[in-house]
Coordinates of C-alpha atoms in Angstrom, one line a residue:
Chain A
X1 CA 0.0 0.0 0.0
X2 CA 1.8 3.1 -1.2
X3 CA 0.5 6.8 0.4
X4 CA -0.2 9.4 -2.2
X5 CA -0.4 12.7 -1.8
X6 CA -2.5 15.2 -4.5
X7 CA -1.4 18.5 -5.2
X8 CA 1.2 20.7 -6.1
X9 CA 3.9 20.3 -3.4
X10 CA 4.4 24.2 -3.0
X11 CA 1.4 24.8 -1.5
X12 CA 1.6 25.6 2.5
X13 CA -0.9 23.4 2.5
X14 CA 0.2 20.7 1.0
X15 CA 3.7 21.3 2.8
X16 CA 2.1 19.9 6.1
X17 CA 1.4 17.0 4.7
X18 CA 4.6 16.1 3.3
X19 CA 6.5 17.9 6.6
X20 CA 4.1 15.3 8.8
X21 CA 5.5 12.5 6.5
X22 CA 9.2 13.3 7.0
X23 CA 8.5 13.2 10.3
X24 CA 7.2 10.2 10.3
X25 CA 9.8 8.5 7.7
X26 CA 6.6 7.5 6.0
X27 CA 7.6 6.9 2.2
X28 CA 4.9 8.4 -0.3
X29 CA 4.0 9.2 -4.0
X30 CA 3.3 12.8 -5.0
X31 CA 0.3 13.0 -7.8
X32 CA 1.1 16.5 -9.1
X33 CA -2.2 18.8 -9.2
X34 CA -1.8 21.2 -12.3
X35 CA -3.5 24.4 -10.3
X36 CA -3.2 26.8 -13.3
X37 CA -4.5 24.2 -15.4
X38 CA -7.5 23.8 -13.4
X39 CA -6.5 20.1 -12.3
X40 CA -8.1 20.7 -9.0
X41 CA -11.5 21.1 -10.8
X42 CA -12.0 17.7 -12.4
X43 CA -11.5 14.1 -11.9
X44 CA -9.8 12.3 -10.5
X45 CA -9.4 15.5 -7.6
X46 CA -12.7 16.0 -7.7
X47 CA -13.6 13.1 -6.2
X48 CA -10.9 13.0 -3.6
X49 CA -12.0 16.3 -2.7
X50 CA -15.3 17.5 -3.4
X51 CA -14.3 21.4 -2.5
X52 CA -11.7 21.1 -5.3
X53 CA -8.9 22.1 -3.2
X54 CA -5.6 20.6 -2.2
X55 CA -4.4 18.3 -0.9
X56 CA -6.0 15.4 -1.5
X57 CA -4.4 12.6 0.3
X58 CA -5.1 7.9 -0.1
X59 CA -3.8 5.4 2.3
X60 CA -5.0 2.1 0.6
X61 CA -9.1 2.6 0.3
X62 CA -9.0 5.5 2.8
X63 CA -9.2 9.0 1.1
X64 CA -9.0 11.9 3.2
X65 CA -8.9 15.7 2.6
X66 CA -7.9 18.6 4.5
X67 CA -4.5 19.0 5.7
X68 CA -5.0 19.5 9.1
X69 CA -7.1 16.1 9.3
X70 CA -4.6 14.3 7.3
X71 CA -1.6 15.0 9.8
X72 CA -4.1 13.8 12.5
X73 CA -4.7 10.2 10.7
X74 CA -0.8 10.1 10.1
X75 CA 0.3 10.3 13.5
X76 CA -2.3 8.7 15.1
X77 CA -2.1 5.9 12.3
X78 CA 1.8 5.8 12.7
X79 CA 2.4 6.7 15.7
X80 CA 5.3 3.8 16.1
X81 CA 7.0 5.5 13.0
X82 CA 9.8 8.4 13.0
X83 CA 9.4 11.1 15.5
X84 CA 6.3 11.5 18.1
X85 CA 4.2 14.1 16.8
X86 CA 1.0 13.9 19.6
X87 CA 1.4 14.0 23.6
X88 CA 0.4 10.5 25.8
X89 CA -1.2 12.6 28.7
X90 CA -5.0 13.3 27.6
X91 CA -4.5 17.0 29.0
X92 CA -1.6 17.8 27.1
X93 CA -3.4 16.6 23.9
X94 CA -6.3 18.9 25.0
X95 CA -3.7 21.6 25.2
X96 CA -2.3 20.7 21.8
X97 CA -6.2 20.4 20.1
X98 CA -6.7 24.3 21.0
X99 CA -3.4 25.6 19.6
X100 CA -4.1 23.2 16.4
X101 CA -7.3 24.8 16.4
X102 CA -5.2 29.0 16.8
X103 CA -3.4 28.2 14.4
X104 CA -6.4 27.5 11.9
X105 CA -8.4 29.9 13.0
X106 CA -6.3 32.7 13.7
X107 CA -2.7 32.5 12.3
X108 CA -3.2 30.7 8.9
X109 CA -5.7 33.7 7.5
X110 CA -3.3 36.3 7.9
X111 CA -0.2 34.2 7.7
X112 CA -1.2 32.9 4.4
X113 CA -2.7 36.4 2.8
X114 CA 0.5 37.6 3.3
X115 CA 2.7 34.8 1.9
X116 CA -0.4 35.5 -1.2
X117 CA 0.6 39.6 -1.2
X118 CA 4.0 39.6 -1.1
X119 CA 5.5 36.7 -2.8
X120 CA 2.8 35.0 -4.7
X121 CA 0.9 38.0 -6.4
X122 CA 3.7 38.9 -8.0
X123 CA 5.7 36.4 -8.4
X124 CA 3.1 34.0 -10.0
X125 CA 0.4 36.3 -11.3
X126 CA 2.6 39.5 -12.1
X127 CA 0.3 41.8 -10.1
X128 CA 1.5 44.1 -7.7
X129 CA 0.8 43.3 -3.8
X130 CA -2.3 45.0 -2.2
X131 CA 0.0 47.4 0.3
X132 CA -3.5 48.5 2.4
X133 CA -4.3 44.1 2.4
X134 CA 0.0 43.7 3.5
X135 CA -0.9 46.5 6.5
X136 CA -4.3 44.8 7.7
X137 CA -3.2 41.6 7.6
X138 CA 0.3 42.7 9.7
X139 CA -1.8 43.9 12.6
X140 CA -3.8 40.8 12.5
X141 CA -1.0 38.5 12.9
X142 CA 1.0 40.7 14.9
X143 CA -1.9 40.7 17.7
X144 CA -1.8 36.6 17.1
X145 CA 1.9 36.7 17.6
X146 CA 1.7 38.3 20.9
X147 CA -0.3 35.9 22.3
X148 CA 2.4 33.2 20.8
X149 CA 5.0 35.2 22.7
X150 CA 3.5 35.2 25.8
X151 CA 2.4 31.1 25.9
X152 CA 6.2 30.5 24.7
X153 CA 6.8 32.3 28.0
X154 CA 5.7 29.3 29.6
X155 CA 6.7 26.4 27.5
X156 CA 9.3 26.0 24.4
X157 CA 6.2 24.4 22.1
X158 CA 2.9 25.7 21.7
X159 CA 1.5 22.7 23.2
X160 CA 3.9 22.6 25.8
X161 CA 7.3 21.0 26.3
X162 CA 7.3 18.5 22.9
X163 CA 7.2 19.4 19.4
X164 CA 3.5 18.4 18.0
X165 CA 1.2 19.1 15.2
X166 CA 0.3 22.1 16.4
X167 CA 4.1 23.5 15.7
X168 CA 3.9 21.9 12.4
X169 CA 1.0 23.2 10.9
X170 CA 2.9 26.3 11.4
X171 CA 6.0 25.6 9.3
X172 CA 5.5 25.9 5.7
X173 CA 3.5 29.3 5.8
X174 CA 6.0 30.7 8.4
X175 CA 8.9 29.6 6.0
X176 CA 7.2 31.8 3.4
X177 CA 7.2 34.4 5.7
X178 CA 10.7 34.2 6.8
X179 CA 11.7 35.3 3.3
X180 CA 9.6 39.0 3.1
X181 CA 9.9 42.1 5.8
X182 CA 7.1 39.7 7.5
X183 CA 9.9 38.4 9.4
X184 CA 10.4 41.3 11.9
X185 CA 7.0 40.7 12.7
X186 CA 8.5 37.3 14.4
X187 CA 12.3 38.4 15.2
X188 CA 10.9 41.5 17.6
X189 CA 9.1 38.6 19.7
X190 CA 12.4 37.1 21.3
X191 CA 10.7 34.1 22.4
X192 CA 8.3 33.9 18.6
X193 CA 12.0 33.9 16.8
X194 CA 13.6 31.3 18.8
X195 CA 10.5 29.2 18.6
X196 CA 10.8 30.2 14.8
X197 CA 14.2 29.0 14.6
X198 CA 13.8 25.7 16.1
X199 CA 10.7 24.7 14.2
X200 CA 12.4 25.8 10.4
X201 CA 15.5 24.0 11.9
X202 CA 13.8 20.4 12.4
X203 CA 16.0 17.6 10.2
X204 CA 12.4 16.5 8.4
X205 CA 11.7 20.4 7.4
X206 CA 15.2 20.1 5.7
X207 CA 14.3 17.2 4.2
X208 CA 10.7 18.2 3.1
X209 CA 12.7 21.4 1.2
X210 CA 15.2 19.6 -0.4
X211 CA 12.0 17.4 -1.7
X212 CA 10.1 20.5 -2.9
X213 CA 13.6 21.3 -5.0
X214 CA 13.5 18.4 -6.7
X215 CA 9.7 18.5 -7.2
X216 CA 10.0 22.3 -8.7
X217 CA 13.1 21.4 -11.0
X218 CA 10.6 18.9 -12.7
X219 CA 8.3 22.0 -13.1
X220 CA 8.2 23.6 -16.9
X221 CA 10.8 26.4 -16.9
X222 CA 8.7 29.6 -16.3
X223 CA 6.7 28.1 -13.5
X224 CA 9.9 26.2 -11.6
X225 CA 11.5 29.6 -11.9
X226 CA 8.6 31.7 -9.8
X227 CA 8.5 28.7 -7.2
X228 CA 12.6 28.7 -6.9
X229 CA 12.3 32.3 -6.2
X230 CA 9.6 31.9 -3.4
X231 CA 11.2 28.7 -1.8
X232 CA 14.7 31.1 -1.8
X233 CA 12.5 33.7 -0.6
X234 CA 11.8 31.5 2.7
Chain B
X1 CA -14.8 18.6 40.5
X2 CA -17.0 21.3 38.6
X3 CA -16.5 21.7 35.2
X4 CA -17.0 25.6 34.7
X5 CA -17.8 27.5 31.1
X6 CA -17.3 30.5 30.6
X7 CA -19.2 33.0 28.0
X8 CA -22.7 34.1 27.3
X9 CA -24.4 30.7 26.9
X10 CA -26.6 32.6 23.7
X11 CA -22.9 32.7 21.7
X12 CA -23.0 29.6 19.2
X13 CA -19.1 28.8 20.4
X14 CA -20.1 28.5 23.9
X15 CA -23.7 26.8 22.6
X16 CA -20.8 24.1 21.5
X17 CA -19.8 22.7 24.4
X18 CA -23.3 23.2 26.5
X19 CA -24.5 20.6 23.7
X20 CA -21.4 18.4 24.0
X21 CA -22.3 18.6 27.7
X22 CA -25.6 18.0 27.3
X23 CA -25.1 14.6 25.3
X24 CA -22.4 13.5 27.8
X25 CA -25.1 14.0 30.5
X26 CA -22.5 15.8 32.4
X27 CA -23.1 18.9 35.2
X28 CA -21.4 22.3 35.1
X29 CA -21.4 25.4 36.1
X30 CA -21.9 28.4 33.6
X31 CA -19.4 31.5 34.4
X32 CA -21.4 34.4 32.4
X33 CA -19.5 36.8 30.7
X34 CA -21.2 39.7 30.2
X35 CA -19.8 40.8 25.9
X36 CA -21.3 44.4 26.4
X37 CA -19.8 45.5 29.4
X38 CA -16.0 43.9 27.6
X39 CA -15.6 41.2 30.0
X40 CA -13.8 39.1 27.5
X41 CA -11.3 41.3 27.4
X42 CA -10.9 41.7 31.2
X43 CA -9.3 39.0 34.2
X44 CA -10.3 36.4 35.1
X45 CA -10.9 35.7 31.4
X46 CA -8.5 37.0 29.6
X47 CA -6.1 34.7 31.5
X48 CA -8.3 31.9 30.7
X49 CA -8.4 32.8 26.7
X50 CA -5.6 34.8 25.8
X51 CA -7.5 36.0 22.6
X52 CA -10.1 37.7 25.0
X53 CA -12.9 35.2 23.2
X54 CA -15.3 32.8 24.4
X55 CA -15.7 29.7 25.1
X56 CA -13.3 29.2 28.1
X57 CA -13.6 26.0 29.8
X58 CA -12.4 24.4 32.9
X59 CA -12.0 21.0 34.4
X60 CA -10.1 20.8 37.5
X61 CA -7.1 22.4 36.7
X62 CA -7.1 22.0 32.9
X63 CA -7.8 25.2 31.7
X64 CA -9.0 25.2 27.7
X65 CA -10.2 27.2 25.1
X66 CA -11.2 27.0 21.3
X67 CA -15.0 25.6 21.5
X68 CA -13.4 22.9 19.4
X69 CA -10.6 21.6 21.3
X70 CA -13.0 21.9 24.4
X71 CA -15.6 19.3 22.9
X72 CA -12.9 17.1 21.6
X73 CA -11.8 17.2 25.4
X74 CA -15.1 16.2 26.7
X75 CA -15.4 13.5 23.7
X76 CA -11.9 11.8 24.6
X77 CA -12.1 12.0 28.5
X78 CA -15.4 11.4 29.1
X79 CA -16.1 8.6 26.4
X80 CA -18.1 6.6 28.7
X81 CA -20.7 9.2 29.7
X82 CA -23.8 9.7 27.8
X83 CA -24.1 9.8 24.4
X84 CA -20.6 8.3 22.0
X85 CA -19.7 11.1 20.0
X86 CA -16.5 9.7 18.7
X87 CA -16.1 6.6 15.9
X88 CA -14.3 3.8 17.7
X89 CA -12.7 2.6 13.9
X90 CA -9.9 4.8 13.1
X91 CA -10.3 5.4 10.0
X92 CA -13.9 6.6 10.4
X93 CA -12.6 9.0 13.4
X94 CA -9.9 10.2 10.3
X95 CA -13.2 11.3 8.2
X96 CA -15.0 12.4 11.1
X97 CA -12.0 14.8 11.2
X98 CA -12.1 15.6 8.3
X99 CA -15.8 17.1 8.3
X100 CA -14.7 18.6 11.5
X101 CA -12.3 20.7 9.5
X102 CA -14.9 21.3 7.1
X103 CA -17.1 22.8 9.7
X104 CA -14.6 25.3 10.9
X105 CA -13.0 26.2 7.8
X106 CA -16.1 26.4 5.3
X107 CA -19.1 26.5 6.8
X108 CA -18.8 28.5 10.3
X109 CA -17.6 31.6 8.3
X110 CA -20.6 31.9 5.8
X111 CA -23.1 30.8 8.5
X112 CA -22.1 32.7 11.4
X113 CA -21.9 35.8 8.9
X114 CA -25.2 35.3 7.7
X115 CA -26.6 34.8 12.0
X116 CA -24.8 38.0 12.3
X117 CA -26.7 40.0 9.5
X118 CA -30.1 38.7 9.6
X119 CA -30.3 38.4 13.3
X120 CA -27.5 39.8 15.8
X121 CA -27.1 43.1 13.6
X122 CA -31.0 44.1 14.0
X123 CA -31.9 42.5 17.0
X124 CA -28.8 43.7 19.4
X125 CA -27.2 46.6 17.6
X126 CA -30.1 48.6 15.8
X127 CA -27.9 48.2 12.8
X128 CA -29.4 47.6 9.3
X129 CA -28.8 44.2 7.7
X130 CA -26.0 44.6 4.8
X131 CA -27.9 43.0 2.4
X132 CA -25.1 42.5 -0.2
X133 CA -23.2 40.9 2.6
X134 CA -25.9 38.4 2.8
X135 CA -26.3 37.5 -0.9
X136 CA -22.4 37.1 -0.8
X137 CA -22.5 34.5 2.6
X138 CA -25.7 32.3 1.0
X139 CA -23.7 32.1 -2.1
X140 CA -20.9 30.8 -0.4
X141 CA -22.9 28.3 2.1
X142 CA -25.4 27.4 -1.1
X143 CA -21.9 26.1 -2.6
X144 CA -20.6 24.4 1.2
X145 CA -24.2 22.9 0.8
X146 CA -24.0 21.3 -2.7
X147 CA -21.0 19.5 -1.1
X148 CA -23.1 18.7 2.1
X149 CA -26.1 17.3 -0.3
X150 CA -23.4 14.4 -2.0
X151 CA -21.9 13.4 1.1
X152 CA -25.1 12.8 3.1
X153 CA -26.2 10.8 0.0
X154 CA -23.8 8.3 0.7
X155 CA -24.1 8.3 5.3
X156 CA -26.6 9.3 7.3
X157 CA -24.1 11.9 9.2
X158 CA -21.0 13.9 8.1
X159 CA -18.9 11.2 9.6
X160 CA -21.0 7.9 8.4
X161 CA -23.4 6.2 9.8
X162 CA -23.3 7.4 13.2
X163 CA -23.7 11.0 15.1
X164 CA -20.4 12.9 15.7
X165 CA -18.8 15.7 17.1
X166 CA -18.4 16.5 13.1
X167 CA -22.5 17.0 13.4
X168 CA -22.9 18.5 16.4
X169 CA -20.2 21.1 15.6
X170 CA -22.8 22.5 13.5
X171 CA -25.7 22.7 15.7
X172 CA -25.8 26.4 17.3
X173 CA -25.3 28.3 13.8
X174 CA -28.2 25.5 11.7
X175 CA -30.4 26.2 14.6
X176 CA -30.5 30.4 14.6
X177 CA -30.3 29.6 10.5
X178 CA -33.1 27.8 11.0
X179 CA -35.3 31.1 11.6
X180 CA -34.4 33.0 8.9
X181 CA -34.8 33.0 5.4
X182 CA -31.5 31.3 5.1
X183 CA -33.9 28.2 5.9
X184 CA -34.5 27.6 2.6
X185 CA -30.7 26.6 1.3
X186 CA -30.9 23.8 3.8
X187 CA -34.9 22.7 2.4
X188 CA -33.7 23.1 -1.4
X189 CA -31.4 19.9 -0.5
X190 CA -33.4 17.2 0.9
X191 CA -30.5 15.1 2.2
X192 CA -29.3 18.4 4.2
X193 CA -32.4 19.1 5.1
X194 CA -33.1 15.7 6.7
X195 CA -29.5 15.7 8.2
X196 CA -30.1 19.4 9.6
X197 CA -33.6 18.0 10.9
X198 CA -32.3 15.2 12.7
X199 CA -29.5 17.2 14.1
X200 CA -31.8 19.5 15.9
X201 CA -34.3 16.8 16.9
X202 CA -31.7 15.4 19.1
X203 CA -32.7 15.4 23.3
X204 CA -29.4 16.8 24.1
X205 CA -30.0 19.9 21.7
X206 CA -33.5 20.2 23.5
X207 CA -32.0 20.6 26.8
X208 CA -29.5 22.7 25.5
X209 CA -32.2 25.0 24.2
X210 CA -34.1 24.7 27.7
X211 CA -30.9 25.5 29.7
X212 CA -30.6 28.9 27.0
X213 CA -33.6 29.9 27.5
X214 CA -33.6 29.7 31.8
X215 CA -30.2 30.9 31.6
X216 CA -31.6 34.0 28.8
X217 CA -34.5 34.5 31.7
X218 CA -31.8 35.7 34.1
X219 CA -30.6 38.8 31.9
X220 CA -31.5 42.3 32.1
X221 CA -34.8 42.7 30.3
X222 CA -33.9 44.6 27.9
X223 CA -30.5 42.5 26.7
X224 CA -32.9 39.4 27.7
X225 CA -35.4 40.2 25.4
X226 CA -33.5 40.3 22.4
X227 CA -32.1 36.8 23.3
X228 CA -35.6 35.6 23.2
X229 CA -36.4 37.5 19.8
X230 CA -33.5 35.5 18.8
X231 CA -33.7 31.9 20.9
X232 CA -37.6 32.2 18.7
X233 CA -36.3 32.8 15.8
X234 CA -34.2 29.7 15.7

């Protein structure tokens, strides 16, 4: 039974998928999504997932969508595998739930609109970022952020003293963001940066980058060389 | 041990975990927090949820927040109480998940937006309905919907063939919906509108609604009367 992941790799949201994977030493196929093409639209996406979005993600007869429910599966599933990803005590996986949950709903809006402003807008779609959207968004994730600094005050993970899924779903947009003035927004939080640091630093993130290289050089020319330039960017 | 909740028990959020309770069969104690007067932005709450929102939640000394990662919580720890709300096969807890996400990430935004206009704006603030706001929020559920209508043609419930959290999740938002004209996306799709009628037909929910409406008695007239306007509606 081989795992296959749907989608075009550079997507943040695809990027927690495969960043759960190298964690997990799990080996997997990648079914490239053609977005400009509209691949996400049709079969066989479609039916994997009926919004049309990526990823889309199969485990023998099991298809699952949404990222954030995928990562669950894998390290529940796999929990023997690669690194521990979840907490054993009940509370602390409480604890982790509701910073799994922030990150959803409160850092990936903002997090991602910027990555969209800054570096994809005109990187991908040649239009100039939205300055007034780059400002509003800013605040919004600064006011997030301060909360982060203050909870890393009290423990070096968000869900407390072990690196979990919560910390990962961070990763690939805050690699992004690493990349554009963004990044003050996390080095003026002392204990945001170092958390920063040590989450872009894990072995499997390294690994999951050097995968996206590989997986953009096989990308036609023009587009390879827009996703180059954002993955150098982060 | 008391478990404690704190928020205004009308807020959909907090309406969350007081239907979670309510099918676990479990006792609390409801901290109201009085949203006019800021007290979600004020000790002892803000140290409870750092984003000055509601639901907070306590159990002993866990302290939680997220209305999500609370009714996982109650779910998990208190699996033998009341109504199951959880699949016991793991791959049908993966999909549950999955629908989970779905609920936060496409549906709550669209439906709370649409409670807001048609109901909260009038009835609390004096505020005129933005009307263009509303044909943009039903455009965007109608399409959450058309997804809704395939699934429940294959299971009785987001997650399969039994009630879970994935289901309940949507309760609060479907029920004030359920009062306006927004009624009628869920009747155009009869497999949504038999899911959404079953949903609400559930004991739990009409203990939950009892315990609103005692709890709406105890407000200042005024404040309480709109809650009523609004508890009626839905």
């Amino acid at each position: 039974m081989v795992i296959k992941v749907h989608g075009p790799v550079q997507s943040p949201a695809v990027l927690k998928v495969i960043a759960c994977l190298k964690e997990k030493e799990l080996d997997f196929e990648l079914v490239h999504v053609n977005l400009p093409a509209g691949d996400h639209k049709k079969e066989p996406l479609i039916s994997l997932n009926p919004f049309g979005q990526v990823p889309a993600f199969e485990d023998g007869d099991l298809k699952l969508f949404e990222s954030r429910a995928i990562t669950q599966y894998i390290a529940h599933t796999y929990a023997d595998k690669g690194n521990e990803l979840l907490p054993n005590d009940p509370k602390e996986m409480a604890i982790m739930y509701v910073w799994m949950e922030v990150e959803s709903t409160k850092f990936d809006t903002p997090g991602f609109n910027l990555s969209f402003e800054i570096a994809l807008k005109p990187l991908f779609f040649g239009v100039a970022t939205d300055e007034a959207a780059v400002t509003e968004n800013e605040e919004k994730l600064g006011k997030v952020l301060d909360v982060y600094e203050s909870r890393l005050k009290e423990s070096k993970y968000l869900g407390g003293e072990s690196f979990t899924l919560a910390d990962l779903h961070h990763i690939p947009v805050a690699n992004y963001l690493m990349g554009t003035k963004v990044k003050s927004l996390f080095d003026c939080r002392p204990h945001v940066s170092d958390w920063c640091a040590d989450i872009l630093a894990r072995p499997a993130w390294s690994k999951a980058l050097d995968y996206l290289s590989a997986e953009t050089e096989k990308l036609p020319h023009e587009y390879g060389l827009c996703i180059s330039r954002l993955i150098n960017m982060g």
